[in-house]
Every structure is written in C-alpha cells, then in structure tokens.
mmCIF file of C-alpha atoms in Angstrom:
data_model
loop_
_atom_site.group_PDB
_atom_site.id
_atom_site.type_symbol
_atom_site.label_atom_id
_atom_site.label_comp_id
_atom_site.label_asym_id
_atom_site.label_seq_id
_atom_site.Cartn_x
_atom_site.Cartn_y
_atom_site.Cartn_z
ATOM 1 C CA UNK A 1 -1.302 12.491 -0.593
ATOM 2 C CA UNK A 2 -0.142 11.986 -3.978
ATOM 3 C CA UNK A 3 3.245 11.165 -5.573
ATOM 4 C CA UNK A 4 3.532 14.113 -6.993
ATOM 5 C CA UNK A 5 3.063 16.055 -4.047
ATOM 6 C CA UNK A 6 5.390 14.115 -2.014
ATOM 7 C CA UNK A 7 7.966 14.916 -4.473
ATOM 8 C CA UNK A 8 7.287 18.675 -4.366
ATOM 9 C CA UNK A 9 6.930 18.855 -0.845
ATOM 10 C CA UNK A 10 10.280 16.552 -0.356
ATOM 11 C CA UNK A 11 8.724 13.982 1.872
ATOM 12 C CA UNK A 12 11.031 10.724 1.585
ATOM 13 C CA UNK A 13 9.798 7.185 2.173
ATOM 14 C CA UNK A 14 6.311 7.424 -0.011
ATOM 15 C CA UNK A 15 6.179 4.426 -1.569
ATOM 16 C CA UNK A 16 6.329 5.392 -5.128
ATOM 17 C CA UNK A 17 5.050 3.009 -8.018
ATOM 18 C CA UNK A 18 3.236 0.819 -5.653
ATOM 19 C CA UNK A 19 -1.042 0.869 -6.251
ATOM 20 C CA UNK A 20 -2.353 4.195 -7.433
ATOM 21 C CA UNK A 21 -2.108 6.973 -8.551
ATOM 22 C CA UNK A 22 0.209 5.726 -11.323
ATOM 23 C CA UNK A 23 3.204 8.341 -11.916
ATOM 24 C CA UNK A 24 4.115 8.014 -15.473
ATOM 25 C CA UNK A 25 5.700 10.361 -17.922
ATOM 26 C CA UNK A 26 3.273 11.499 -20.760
ATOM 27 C CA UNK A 27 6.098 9.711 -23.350
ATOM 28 C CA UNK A 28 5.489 6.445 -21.580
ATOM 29 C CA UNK A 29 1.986 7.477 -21.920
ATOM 30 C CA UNK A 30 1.810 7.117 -25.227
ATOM 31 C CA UNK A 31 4.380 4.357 -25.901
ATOM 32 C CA UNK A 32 1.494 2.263 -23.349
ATOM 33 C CA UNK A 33 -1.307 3.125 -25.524
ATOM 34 C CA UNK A 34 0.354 2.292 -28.569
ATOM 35 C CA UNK A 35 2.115 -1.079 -27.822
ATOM 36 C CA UNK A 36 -1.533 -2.168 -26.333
ATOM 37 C CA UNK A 37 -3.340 -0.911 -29.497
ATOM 38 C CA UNK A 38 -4.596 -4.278 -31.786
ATOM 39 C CA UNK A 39 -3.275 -4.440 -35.126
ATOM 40 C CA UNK A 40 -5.320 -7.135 -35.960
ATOM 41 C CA UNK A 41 -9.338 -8.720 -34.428
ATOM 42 C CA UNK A 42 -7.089 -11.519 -33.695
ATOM 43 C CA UNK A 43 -4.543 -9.569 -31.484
ATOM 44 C CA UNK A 44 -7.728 -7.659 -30.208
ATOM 45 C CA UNK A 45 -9.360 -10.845 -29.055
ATOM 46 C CA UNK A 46 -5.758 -12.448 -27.279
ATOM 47 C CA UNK A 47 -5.100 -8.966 -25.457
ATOM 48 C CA UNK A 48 -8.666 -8.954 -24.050
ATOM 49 C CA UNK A 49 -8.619 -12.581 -23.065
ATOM 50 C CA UNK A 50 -5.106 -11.792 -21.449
ATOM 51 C CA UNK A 51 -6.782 -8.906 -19.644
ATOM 52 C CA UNK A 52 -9.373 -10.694 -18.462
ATOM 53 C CA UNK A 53 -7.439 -13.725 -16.972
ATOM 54 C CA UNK A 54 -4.692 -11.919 -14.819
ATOM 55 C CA UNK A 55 -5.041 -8.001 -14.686
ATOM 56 C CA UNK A 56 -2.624 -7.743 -12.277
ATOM 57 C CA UNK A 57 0.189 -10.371 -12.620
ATOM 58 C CA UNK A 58 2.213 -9.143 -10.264
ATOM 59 C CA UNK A 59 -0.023 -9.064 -7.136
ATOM 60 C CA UNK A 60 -1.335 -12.023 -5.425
ATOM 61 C CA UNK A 61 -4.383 -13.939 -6.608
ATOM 62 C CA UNK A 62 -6.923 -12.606 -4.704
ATOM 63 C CA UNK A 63 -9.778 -10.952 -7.099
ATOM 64 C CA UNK A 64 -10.122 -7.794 -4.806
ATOM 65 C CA UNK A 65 -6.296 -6.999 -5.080
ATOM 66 C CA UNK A 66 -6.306 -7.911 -8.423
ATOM 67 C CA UNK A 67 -9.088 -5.717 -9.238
ATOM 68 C CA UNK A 68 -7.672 -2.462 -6.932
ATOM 69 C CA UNK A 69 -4.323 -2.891 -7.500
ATOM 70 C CA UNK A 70 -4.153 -2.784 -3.509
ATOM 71 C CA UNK A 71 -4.712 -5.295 -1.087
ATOM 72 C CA UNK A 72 -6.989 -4.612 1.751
ATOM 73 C CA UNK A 73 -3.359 -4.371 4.067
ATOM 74 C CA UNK A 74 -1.002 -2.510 2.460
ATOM 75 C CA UNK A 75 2.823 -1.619 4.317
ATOM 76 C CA UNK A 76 5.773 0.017 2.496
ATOM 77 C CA UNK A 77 8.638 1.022 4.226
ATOM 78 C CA UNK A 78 10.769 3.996 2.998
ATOM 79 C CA UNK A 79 14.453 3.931 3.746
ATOM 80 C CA UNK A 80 16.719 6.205 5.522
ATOM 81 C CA UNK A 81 19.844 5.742 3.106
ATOM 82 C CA UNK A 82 21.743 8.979 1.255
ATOM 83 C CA UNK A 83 20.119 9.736 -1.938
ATOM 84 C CA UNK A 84 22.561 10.084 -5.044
ATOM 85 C CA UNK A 85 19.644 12.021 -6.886
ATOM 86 C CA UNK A 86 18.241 14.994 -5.095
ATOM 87 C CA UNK A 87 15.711 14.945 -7.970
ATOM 88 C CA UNK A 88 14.913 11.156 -8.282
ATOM 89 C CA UNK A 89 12.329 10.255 -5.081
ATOM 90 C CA UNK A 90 13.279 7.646 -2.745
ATOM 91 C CA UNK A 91 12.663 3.667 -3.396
ATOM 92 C CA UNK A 92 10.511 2.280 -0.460
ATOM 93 C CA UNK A 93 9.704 -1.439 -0.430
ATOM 94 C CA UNK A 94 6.673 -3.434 0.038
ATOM 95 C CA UNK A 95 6.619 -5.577 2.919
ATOM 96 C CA UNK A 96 5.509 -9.548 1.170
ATOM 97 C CA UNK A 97 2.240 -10.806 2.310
ATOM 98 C CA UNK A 98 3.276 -13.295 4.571
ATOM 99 C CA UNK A 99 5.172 -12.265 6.810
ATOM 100 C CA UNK A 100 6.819 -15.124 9.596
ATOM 101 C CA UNK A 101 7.648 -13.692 13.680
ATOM 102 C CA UNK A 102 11.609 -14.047 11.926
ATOM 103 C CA UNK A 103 11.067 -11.455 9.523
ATOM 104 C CA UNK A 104 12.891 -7.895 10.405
ATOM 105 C CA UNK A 105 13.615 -4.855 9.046
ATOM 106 C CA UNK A 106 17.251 -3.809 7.422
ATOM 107 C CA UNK A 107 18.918 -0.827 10.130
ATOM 108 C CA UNK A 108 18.374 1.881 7.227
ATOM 109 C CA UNK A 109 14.782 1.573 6.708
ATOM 110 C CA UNK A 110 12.514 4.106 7.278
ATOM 111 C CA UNK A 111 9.531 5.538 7.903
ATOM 112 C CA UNK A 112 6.571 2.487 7.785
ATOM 113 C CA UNK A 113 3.166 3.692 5.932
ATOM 114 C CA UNK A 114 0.517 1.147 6.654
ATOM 115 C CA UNK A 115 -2.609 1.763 4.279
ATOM 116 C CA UNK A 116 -6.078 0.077 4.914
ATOM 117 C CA UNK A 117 -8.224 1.224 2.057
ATOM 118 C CA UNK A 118 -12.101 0.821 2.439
ATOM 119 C CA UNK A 119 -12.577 -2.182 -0.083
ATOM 120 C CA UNK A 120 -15.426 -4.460 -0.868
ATOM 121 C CA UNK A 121 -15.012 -7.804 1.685
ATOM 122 C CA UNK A 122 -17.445 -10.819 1.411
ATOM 123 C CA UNK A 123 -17.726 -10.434 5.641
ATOM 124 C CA UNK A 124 -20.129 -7.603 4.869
ATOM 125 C CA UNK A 125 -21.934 -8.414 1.818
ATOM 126 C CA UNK A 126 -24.248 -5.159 0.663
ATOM 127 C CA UNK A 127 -21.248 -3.106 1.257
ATOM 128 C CA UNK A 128 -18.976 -1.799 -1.806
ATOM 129 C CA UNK A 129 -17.643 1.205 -1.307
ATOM 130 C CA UNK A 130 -17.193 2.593 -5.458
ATOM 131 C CA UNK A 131 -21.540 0.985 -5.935
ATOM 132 C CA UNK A 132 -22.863 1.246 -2.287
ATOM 133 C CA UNK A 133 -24.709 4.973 -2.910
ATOM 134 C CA UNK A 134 -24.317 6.667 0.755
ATOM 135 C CA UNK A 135 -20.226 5.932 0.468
ATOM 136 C CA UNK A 136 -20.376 8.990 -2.259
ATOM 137 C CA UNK A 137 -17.663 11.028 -1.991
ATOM 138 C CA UNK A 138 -20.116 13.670 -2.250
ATOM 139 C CA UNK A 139 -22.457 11.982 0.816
ATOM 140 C CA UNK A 140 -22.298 14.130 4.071
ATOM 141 C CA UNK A 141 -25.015 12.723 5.754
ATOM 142 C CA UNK A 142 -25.091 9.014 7.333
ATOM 143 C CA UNK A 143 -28.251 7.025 9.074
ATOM 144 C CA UNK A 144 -26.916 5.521 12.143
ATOM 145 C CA UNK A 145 -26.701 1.867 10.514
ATOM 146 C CA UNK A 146 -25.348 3.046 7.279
ATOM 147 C CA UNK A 147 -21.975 4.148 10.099
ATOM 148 C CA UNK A 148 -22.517 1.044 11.375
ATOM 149 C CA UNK A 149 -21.857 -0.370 8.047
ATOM 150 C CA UNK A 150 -18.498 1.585 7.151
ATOM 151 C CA UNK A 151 -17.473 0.694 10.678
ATOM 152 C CA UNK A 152 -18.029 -2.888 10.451
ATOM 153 C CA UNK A 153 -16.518 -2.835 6.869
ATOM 154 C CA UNK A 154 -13.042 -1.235 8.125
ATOM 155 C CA UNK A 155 -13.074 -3.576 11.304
ATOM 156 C CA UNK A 156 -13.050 -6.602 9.052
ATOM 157 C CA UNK A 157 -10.889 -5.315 6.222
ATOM 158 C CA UNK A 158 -8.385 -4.642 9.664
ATOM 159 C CA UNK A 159 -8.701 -8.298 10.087
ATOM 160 C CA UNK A 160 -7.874 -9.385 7.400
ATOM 161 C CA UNK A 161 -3.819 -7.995 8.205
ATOM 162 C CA UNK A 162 -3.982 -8.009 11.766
ATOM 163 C CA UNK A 163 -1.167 -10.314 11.884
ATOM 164 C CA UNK A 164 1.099 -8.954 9.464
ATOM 165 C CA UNK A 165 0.197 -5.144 11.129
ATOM 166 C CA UNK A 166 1.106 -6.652 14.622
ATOM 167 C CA UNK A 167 4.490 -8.257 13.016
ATOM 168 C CA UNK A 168 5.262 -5.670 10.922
ATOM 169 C CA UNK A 169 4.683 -2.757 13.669
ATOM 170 C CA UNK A 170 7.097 -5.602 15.916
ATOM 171 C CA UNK A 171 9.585 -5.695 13.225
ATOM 172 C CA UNK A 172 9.925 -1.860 13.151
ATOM 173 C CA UNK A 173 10.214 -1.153 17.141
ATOM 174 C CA UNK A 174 12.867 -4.104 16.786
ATOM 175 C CA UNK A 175 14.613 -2.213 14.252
ATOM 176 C CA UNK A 176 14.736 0.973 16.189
ATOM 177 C CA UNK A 177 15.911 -0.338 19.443
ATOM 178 C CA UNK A 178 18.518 -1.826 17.352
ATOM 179 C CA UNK A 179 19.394 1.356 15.778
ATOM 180 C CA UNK A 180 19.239 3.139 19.564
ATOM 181 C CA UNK A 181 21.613 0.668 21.347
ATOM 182 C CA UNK A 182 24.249 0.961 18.426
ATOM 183 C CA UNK A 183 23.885 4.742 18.685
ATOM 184 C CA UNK A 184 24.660 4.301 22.399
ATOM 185 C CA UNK A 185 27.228 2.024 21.642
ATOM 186 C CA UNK A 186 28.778 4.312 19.872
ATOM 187 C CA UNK A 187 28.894 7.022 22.092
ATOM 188 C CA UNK A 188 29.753 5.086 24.970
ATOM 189 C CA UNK A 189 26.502 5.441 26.995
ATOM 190 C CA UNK A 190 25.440 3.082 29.766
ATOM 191 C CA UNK A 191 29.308 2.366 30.110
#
C-alpha cells in the first residue's frame, strides 16, 4: 500500500513520510534537484563526500538502515485524534528504537503498523534480497533450500526487534485496556 492510495482510499494512521515511497510534490521536486545541483567541481566533490559519509542523518547508524531508509523493525503508530484537514492525511509517529518495559502509548493513538521488510542481515550471508537472483520479483518458482533461505532470512531479521515487537505490541494492549476501563468508567459499568 502506498501513500497515495491511503489517501484516496481514506485510511488514517499510515505512517506518512517515514521510509519509502517518498510523497513529494513535483515543485519540491525540482527545488531538490536544483539546490543539490554543483555549481562548482569543488561543491561537486563536498556534496559527494557528504553523501557518502551519512546518507541518512536522521536514522540510526546502522549501514543497512542507512542504506534502506528502513530498519529491519519498523512500528508507526497512527493516532485516533479529530483531523482539522479532511484533505491533509493523518501524522503517525515512529516508535524510537529502544524502547524500555516503561514506555506506553498516549490514550489517542491508533492503529500500530509493524513492518519487517526482507533486508540483507550478516546472520545469513549469501542472502540479499535486491542481488540474490531467485528473490526476483519476477521468480515464481523456489528449490526447497532457496525457501529455506527466505525463511531463515525473515526469522532472523524478526530477531533482530523481537523485543521492541513484544514491548511495543504490550504497550498497545496497555493502552486499550486503558481506553476500555475509562469508557466503562464513564458509563458506569461494573458499578
């Protein structure tokens, strides 16, 4: 599912701007292509060793997520607050990396989208999913140990978060028991 069909389709909680695909306006398009364009070799040579040092400042230092712009556990969690723009999509947040058992969720989040994407992880060496040839899109045929691979892959790339899945998943049934007794509060049930 895709941004853009989320928007169409009116789901709420899609955690827009986070990872791919990027939703950008053609005008900020162009003002990104221009502002990275060199003016001089010089500026060339500083943008490219910029490039090359950080990609992705903003995400942890781990070369995988710096390289996918995802991490091999990613959770956003959409919100269940009044919109003041029926046009303008709903905010969802990430949930941080680390992630403590006293961590817990506001009482108008949302839905919770956890995403485990099939990325490279040095626990299976041989196994990258964009160069590895039978992970094609276009494959339809497997040998029993090339499943074995994808299946081994996914199981450790799921242990790399299991933690932070169990807490978060925790942190969410917290939240909704919360949100359950102070409905029955409210209406005076169990009373």
């Amino acid at each position: 599912m895709n941004v853009g069909y989320a928007k169409q389709k009116g789901i709420i909680g899609w955690p827009v701007g986070v990872g791919w695909p990027k939703d950008t306006s053609p005008t900020e398009n162009v003002q990104s292509l221009t502002t990275a364009e060199p003016t001089t070799v010089k500026d060339a040579q500083s943008k490219l060793a910029a490039a090359k040092s950080d990609p992705h400042p903003d995400l942890p230092n781990d070369p995988i997520t710096q390289k996918y712009g995802l991490g091999h556990v990613n959770i956003w969690i959409g919100t269940t607050a009044e919109r003041t723009n029926p046009e303008e999509p709903r905010q969802s947040k990430t949930v941080p990396i680390h992630i403590d058992e006293t961590w817990q969720l506001d009482l108008d989040d949302g839905i919770m989208l956890i995403y485990l994407p099939l990325l490279p992880n040095e626990k299976c060496p041989g196994v990258v999913p964009e160069t590895t040839e039978y992970m094609s899109t276009w494959n339809f045929q497997y040998t029993p140990d090339q499943v074995d691979n994808v299946v081994t892959l996914a199981e450790r790339n799921f242990d790399v978060g299991r933690e932070r899945i169990r807490r978060a998943v925790r942190a969410m049934w917290i939240r909704k028991r919360q949100v359950r007794m102070q409905r029955e509060k409210e209406e005076g049930i169990g009373e």
